CSV table of C-alpha atoms in Angstrom, one decimal:
chain,number,residue,atom,x,y,z
D,1,MET,CA,0.0,-0.1,-0.2
D,2,ILE,CA,2.7,2.4,1.3
D,3,LYS,CA,4.4,1.3,-1.8
D,4,ASP,CA,2.0,2.0,-4.5
D,5,LEU,CA,1.6,5.6,-2.9
D,6,PHE,CA,4.8,6.1,-3.2
D,7,PHE,CA,5.4,4.9,-6.9
D,8,THR,CA,1.8,7.6,-7.2
D,9,LEU,CA,3.4,10.4,-5.9
D,10,ALA,CA,7.0,10.1,-7.9
D,11,SER,CA,5.1,9.5,-11.0
D,12,PHE,CA,3.1,12.7,-10.3
D,13,VAL,CA,5.9,14.7,-10.0
D,14,LEU,CA,7.7,13.2,-12.6
D,15,VAL,CA,4.5,14.1,-14.6
D,16,PHE,CA,4.3,17.9,-13.1
D,17,CYS,CA,8.3,18.5,-13.9
D,18,GLY,CA,7.8,17.1,-17.1
D,19,LEU,CA,4.6,19.5,-17.9
D,20,LEU,CA,6.9,22.1,-16.8
D,21,TYR,CA,9.5,22.0,-18.7
D,22,TRP,CA,7.4,21.3,-21.6
D,23,ASN,CA,6.4,24.8,-21.3
D,24,HIS,CA,8.6,27.1,-22.9
D,25,PHE,CA,9.1,29.5,-20.6
D,26,TRP,CA,10.1,27.0,-17.7
D,27,ARG,CA,12.0,25.0,-20.1
D,28,GLU,CA,14.5,27.9,-21.0
D,29,TYR,CA,14.2,29.3,-16.9
D,30,LEU,CA,15.1,26.1,-15.4
D,31,THR,CA,18.2,25.6,-18.2
D,32,ALA,CA,19.2,28.9,-17.4
D,33,LYS,CA,19.0,27.8,-13.1
D,34,VAL,CA,21.4,25.1,-14.4
D,35,HIS,CA,23.8,26.7,-16.0
D,36,TYR,CA,23.9,29.6,-13.7
D,37,LYS,CA,24.6,27.5,-10.7
D,38,THR,CA,27.3,25.5,-12.6
D,39,GLY,CA,29.3,28.8,-13.2
D,40,ASN,CA,28.2,29.2,-17.1
D,41,VAL,CA,26.7,32.9,-16.8
D,42,VAL,CA,27.1,33.4,-20.9
D,43,LEU,CA,25.2,30.5,-21.5
D,44,ALA,CA,22.8,31.2,-18.6
D,45,ILE,CA,22.0,34.4,-19.8
D,46,GLU,CA,21.0,33.2,-23.2
D,47,HIS,CA,18.3,31.1,-21.8
D,48,TYR,CA,17.2,33.8,-19.4
D,49,SER,CA,16.8,36.0,-22.4
D,50,LYS,CA,14.9,33.0,-24.3
D,51,ALA,CA,12.7,32.4,-21.0
D,52,LEU,CA,11.9,36.3,-21.0
D,53,SER,CA,10.5,36.3,-24.6
D,54,GLU,CA,8.1,33.8,-23.3
D,55,SER,CA,6.9,35.7,-20.3
D,56,SER,CA,3.9,36.9,-22.0
D,57,ARG,CA,2.3,33.7,-21.9
D,58,GLY,CA,0.5,33.8,-18.9
D,59,ILE,CA,3.1,32.4,-16.3
D,60,ILE,CA,2.9,33.3,-12.6
D,61,LYS,CA,4.1,37.1,-11.9
D,62,GLU,CA,6.7,36.1,-9.3
D,63,ALA,CA,8.5,34.2,-11.3
D,64,GLU,CA,8.6,36.9,-14.1
D,65,GLN,CA,9.5,39.5,-11.5
D,66,SER,CA,12.4,36.9,-10.0
D,67,LEU,CA,13.6,36.5,-13.5
D,68,ARG,CA,14.1,40.3,-14.2
D,69,GLN,CA,15.8,40.6,-10.9
D,70,GLU,CA,18.2,37.8,-11.5
D,71,ILE,CA,19.3,39.1,-14.8
D,72,LEU,CA,20.1,42.4,-13.3
D,73,ALA,CA,21.8,41.1,-10.8
D,74,MET,CA,23.9,39.6,-12.9
D,75,THR,CA,25.6,42.9,-14.4
D,76,GLY,CA,28.6,42.4,-12.2
D,77,GLU,CA,29.4,39.0,-13.0
D,78,PHE,CA,30.4,38.8,-16.5
D,79,ASP,CA,31.0,41.3,-19.4
D,80,TRP,CA,27.4,42.2,-20.0
D,81,LYS,CA,28.1,45.1,-22.4
D,82,ASN,CA,29.3,42.5,-24.9
D,83,SER,CA,26.8,39.9,-24.8
D,84,ASN,CA,24.0,40.1,-27.2
D,85,ALA,CA,21.5,37.8,-25.4
D,86,PHE,CA,22.2,40.0,-22.4
D,87,LEU,CA,21.2,43.3,-24.2
D,88,LYS,CA,18.1,41.7,-26.0
D,89,ALA,CA,17.3,40.9,-22.4
D,90,LEU,CA,17.2,44.3,-21.2
D,91,ALA,CA,15.4,45.1,-24.4
D,92,ILE,CA,12.8,42.3,-23.7
D,93,MET,CA,12.1,44.0,-20.4
D,94,THR,CA,11.2,47.3,-21.5
D,95,LYS,CA,8.3,45.9,-23.5
D,96,ASP,CA,5.9,45.5,-20.4
D,97,LYS,CA,4.8,48.3,-19.0
D,98,SER,CA,2.8,46.8,-16.2
D,99,SER,CA,3.4,48.9,-13.0
D,100,ASP,CA,4.5,45.1,-11.5
D,101,HIS,CA,7.6,45.4,-13.5
D,102,SER,CA,8.4,49.4,-12.9
D,103,GLN,CA,11.6,49.1,-11.2
D,104,THR,CA,13.2,46.6,-13.2
D,105,ILE,CA,12.3,48.5,-16.4
D,106,SER,CA,13.9,51.8,-15.0
D,107,GLU,CA,16.9,50.0,-14.3
D,108,ALA,CA,17.0,48.4,-17.6
D,109,ASN,CA,16.5,51.6,-19.2
D,110,GLN,CA,19.1,53.1,-17.4
D,111,LEU,CA,21.7,50.8,-17.9
D,112,LEU,CA,21.0,50.6,-22.0
D,113,TYR,CA,21.2,54.6,-22.0
D,114,ASP,CA,24.3,55.0,-20.1
D,115,LEU,CA,26.0,52.1,-22.3
D,116,ILE,CA,24.5,54.6,-25.5
D,117,ILE,CA,26.3,57.4,-23.9
D,118,GLU,CA,29.5,55.7,-22.9
D,119,TYR,CA,29.8,54.7,-27.2
D,120,SER,CA,28.8,58.2,-27.7
D,121,ILE,CA,31.5,59.7,-25.5
D,122,ASN,CA,34.1,57.4,-26.7
D,123,LYS,CA,33.2,57.9,-30.9
D,124,ASP,CA,32.4,54.2,-31.1
D,125,GLY,CA,30.2,53.9,-34.0
D,126,VAL,CA,30.3,50.4,-34.4
D,127,GLY,CA,29.4,49.6,-30.9
D,128,LEU,CA,26.5,52.0,-31.5
D,129,GLU,CA,25.4,50.2,-34.5
D,130,LEU,CA,25.7,46.8,-33.1
D,131,LEU,CA,23.7,48.0,-30.2
D,132,SER,CA,21.1,49.5,-32.0
D,133,LYS,CA,20.8,46.5,-34.3
D,134,VAL,CA,20.2,44.1,-31.0
D,135,LEU,CA,17.7,46.5,-29.5
D,136,PHE,CA,15.5,46.6,-32.6
D,137,GLN,CA,15.6,42.8,-33.0
D,138,ALA,CA,14.6,42.5,-29.5
D,139,ASN,CA,11.8,45.7,-29.5
D,140,PRO,CA,11.4,47.3,-32.7
D,141,ASN,CA,9.7,49.9,-31.0
D,142,LEU,CA,12.1,50.5,-28.0
D,143,SER,CA,12.9,54.5,-28.1
D,144,LEU,CA,16.5,53.7,-27.1
D,145,ALA,CA,17.0,51.7,-30.5
D,146,PHE,CA,16.5,55.0,-32.3
D,147,LEU,CA,18.6,57.0,-29.5
D,148,ALA,CA,21.2,54.3,-30.6
D,149,GLN,CA,20.8,54.6,-34.3
D,150,GLY,CA,20.5,58.4,-33.9
D,151,GLU,CA,24.0,58.5,-32.1
D,152,GLY,CA,25.5,56.4,-34.5
D,153,ASP,CA,24.3,58.3,-37.4
D,154,LEU,CA,25.6,61.5,-36.0
D,155,LEU,CA,29.0,60.1,-35.2
D,156,ARG,CA,29.1,59.2,-39.2
D,157,GLY,CA,28.0,62.6,-40.4
D,158,ASN,CA,24.9,61.4,-41.7
D,159,LEU,CA,22.7,64.2,-40.2
D,160,SER,CA,19.5,63.3,-42.3
D,161,GLN,CA,19.1,59.8,-40.8
D,162,ALA,CA,20.2,61.3,-37.4
D,163,VAL,CA,17.1,63.5,-37.6
D,164,LYS,CA,15.0,60.5,-38.9
D,165,ALA,CA,16.2,58.3,-35.6
D,166,TYR,CA,15.9,61.4,-33.0
D,167,GLU,CA,12.3,61.9,-34.3
D,168,SER,CA,11.4,58.8,-33.9
D,169,CYS,CA,13.0,58.3,-30.3
D,170,LEU,CA,11.2,61.3,-29.5
D,171,GLU,CA,7.8,60.2,-30.5
D,172,ARG,CA,8.0,57.1,-28.2
D,173,GLU,CA,8.2,56.8,-24.3
D,174,PRO,CA,10.1,56.9,-22.5
D,175,PHE,CA,11.4,60.5,-23.1
D,176,PHE,CA,15.6,60.9,-23.0
D,177,GLU,CA,16.7,64.3,-23.2
D,178,ARG,CA,19.6,63.8,-25.3
D,179,GLY,CA,17.5,63.4,-28.1
D,180,VAL,CA,15.7,66.9,-28.1
D,181,ILE,CA,19.4,68.4,-27.2
D,182,ASN,CA,21.1,66.6,-30.5
D,183,LEU,CA,17.5,67.7,-32.7
D,184,VAL,CA,17.8,71.1,-31.5
D,185,GLU,CA,22.0,71.6,-32.5
D,186,ILE,CA,21.4,69.7,-35.8
D,187,TYR,CA,18.5,72.2,-36.7
D,188,HIS,CA,20.5,75.0,-35.6
D,189,LYS,CA,23.5,74.3,-37.8
D,190,ASP,CA,20.9,74.1,-40.5
D,191,GLU,CA,19.0,77.3,-39.5
D,192,GLN,CA,16.0,75.3,-39.3
D,193,TYR,CA,14.6,77.7,-36.9
D,194,ARG,CA,11.0,76.5,-37.0
D,195,ASP,CA,12.0,73.0,-36.2
D,196,ILE,CA,14.0,73.9,-33.4
D,197,ILE,CA,10.6,75.7,-31.7
D,198,ARG,CA,8.9,72.4,-32.6
D,199,VAL,CA,11.2,70.4,-30.9
D,200,ALA,CA,12.5,72.4,-28.1
D,201,GLU,CA,9.5,74.3,-27.2
D,202,PRO,CA,7.2,71.3,-25.9
D,203,ASN,CA,10.4,69.8,-24.0
D,204,ILE,CA,11.9,72.4,-22.2
D,205,LEU,CA,10.8,71.6,-18.9
D,206,LYS,CA,12.2,68.0,-19.4
D,207,VAL,CA,15.8,68.8,-20.2
D,208,LYS,CA,18.8,70.2,-18.4
D,209,PRO,CA,19.5,73.0,-21.2
D,210,SER,CA,23.2,73.9,-22.2
D,211,PHE,CA,24.1,77.2,-23.3
D,212,LYS,CA,24.0,76.1,-26.8
D,213,PHE,CA,20.3,74.6,-26.3
D,214,LEU,CA,19.4,77.9,-24.9
D,215,SER,CA,21.2,80.2,-27.2
D,216,ALA,CA,19.7,78.1,-30.3
D,217,LEU,CA,16.0,78.4,-28.9
D,218,GLY,CA,16.4,82.4,-28.1
D,219,LYS,CA,18.1,82.5,-32.0
D,220,ALA,CA,15.0,80.6,-33.5
D,221,TYR,CA,12.4,82.8,-31.7
D,222,PHE,CA,14.3,85.7,-32.9
D,223,PHE,CA,14.3,85.0,-36.7
D,224,ASP,CA,11.0,83.6,-36.3
D,225,LYS,CA,9.9,87.2,-35.0
D,226,GLN,CA,8.7,85.7,-31.8
D,227,LEU,CA,10.6,88.3,-30.0
D,228,SER,CA,9.2,88.3,-26.3
D,229,LYS,CA,9.7,84.5,-26.3
D,230,ALA,CA,13.1,85.0,-27.5
D,231,VAL,CA,14.0,87.0,-24.2
D,232,THR,CA,14.1,84.5,-21.5
D,233,PRO,CA,15.8,81.7,-23.3
D,234,LEU,CA,18.7,84.4,-24.1
D,235,GLU,CA,19.0,85.7,-20.8
D,236,ASP,CA,19.2,82.1,-19.2
D,237,SER,CA,22.1,81.6,-22.2
D,238,LEU,CA,24.0,84.5,-20.5
D,239,ALA,CA,23.5,83.3,-17.0
D,240,ILE,CA,25.7,80.5,-18.1
D,241,LYS,CA,28.3,82.4,-20.5
D,242,PRO,CA,27.6,86.5,-19.5
D,243,LYS,CA,30.3,88.2,-22.0
D,244,ASN,CA,28.8,86.4,-25.3
D,245,PHE,CA,28.7,88.6,-27.9
D,246,PRO,CA,25.9,87.5,-30.2
D,247,ASN,CA,23.5,86.7,-27.4
D,248,LEU,CA,24.1,90.3,-25.7
D,249,VAL,CA,23.8,92.0,-29.0
D,250,LEU,CA,20.5,89.9,-30.1
D,251,LEU,CA,18.6,91.0,-26.8
D,252,GLY,CA,19.9,94.5,-27.4
D,253,ARG,CA,18.2,94.1,-30.9
D,254,ILE,CA,14.9,92.9,-29.4
D,255,GLY,CA,15.1,95.6,-26.5
D,256,LEU,CA,14.9,98.0,-29.4
D,257,ALA,CA,12.5,96.4,-31.3
D,258,LEU,CA,10.5,96.2,-28.5
D,259,ASP,CA,11.3,99.7,-26.7
D,260,GLU,CA,12.8,98.2,-23.6
D,261,PRO,CA,15.5,99.9,-22.3
D,262,LYS,CA,16.9,97.3,-20.0
D,263,LEU,CA,17.3,94.9,-22.6
D,264,VAL,CA,19.1,97.5,-25.1
D,265,ASP,CA,21.7,98.1,-22.2
D,266,ASN,CA,22.9,94.8,-23.7
D,267,LEU,CA,24.3,96.5,-26.6
D,268,GLU,CA,26.4,98.8,-24.4
D,269,ILE,CA,27.6,95.3,-22.1
D,270,ALA,CA,28.5,93.8,-25.6
D,271,TRP,CA,30.7,96.4,-26.6
D,272,SER,CA,32.4,96.8,-22.8
D,273,HIS,CA,33.0,92.9,-23.0
D,274,ASP,CA,34.6,93.2,-26.5
D,275,LYS,CA,35.5,96.7,-28.0
D,276,THR,CA,37.5,94.9,-30.6
D,277,ARG,CA,34.0,93.9,-32.1
D,278,LEU,CA,32.4,97.6,-31.9
D,279,ASP,CA,33.0,98.4,-35.9
D,280,GLU,CA,30.7,95.0,-36.3
D,281,LEU,CA,27.9,96.0,-33.6
D,282,GLU,CA,27.7,99.3,-35.7
D,283,LYS,CA,27.5,97.8,-38.9
D,284,TRP,CA,24.5,95.6,-37.2
D,285,LEU,CA,22.8,98.3,-35.9
D,286,LYS,CA,23.1,101.1,-39.3
D,287,PHE,CA,21.8,98.0,-41.7
D,288,GLN,CA,19.6,96.3,-39.8
D,289,LEU,CA,17.6,99.0,-37.4
D,290,GLU,CA,16.2,102.3,-37.2
D,291,ILE,CA,18.5,105.3,-37.6
D,292,GLU,CA,17.5,107.1,-34.7
D,293,ASN,CA,18.0,104.0,-32.5
D,294,PHE,CA,21.4,103.5,-34.1
D,295,GLN,CA,22.2,107.0,-32.7
D,296,ARG,CA,21.2,106.4,-29.5
D,297,VAL,CA,24.0,103.8,-28.9
D,298,ILE,CA,26.7,105.7,-30.7
D,299,ASP,CA,26.1,108.5,-28.4
D,300,ARG,CA,26.4,106.0,-25.8
D,301,LYS,CA,29.6,105.2,-26.8
D,302,SER,CA,31.0,108.6,-27.0
D,303,ASN,CA,30.0,109.9,-24.0
D,304,VAL,CA,32.1,106.6,-22.5
């Protein structure tokens, strides 16, 4: 009796384990566990990645969360930056927008973003190209995949393709400020002022504006004849570089156009910082402003 009961239980356990193993997720997950326990981290991550690909098929939430945490914990155990399987796993993690996985999604995004920045700083175009391919294969709508592609195109000088990639990055979540900043700089070089405003204006509070970013936005507003809007970014740019001659002059020109004496004073400040460019300042005013306003500045100069 006891013997029969034992065999019955044993058979049940074997059948249950067989069913688990037959399920794609559990098969890959358990195989990964075996490789990890035996010290083969590379093979483990390959099977972890495959298991994660199957995780949308109704598995237990706790099992998937455990899988995600185990993958992230492996970053300190091997050269994950050169592991396509690991990078693919990170990209797959970002597909699921469930609040249950918000922490691991955030960590995966940060690891990928930091790697893109590292490649960009080191001007590693090959690394960016390979990374973008892996990310696109894992998640074709991943904003970071488009960001990596844009960074690679920018390094190669392919600005038109970089613009397309950055624009695609901004159309997706999560938001990454580097896409905005680089787009603004590209549009600034091409004097595409309305595109600068279109990209920068809705994202101004999401980025940490640099001098270049603020100058480009201020200049864009100026040449788009939105003079009042140009004041704030130009003033903010001068808080970073107080002696910048072109931005001081732009503010002065806005002051003359809007009849704002405090802004006009920036013309005198520009001259005081760089007297060697006085002729340039006078030419700007003489040919682009009213004669009476030009005379006001010249009178100030003669009284100094």
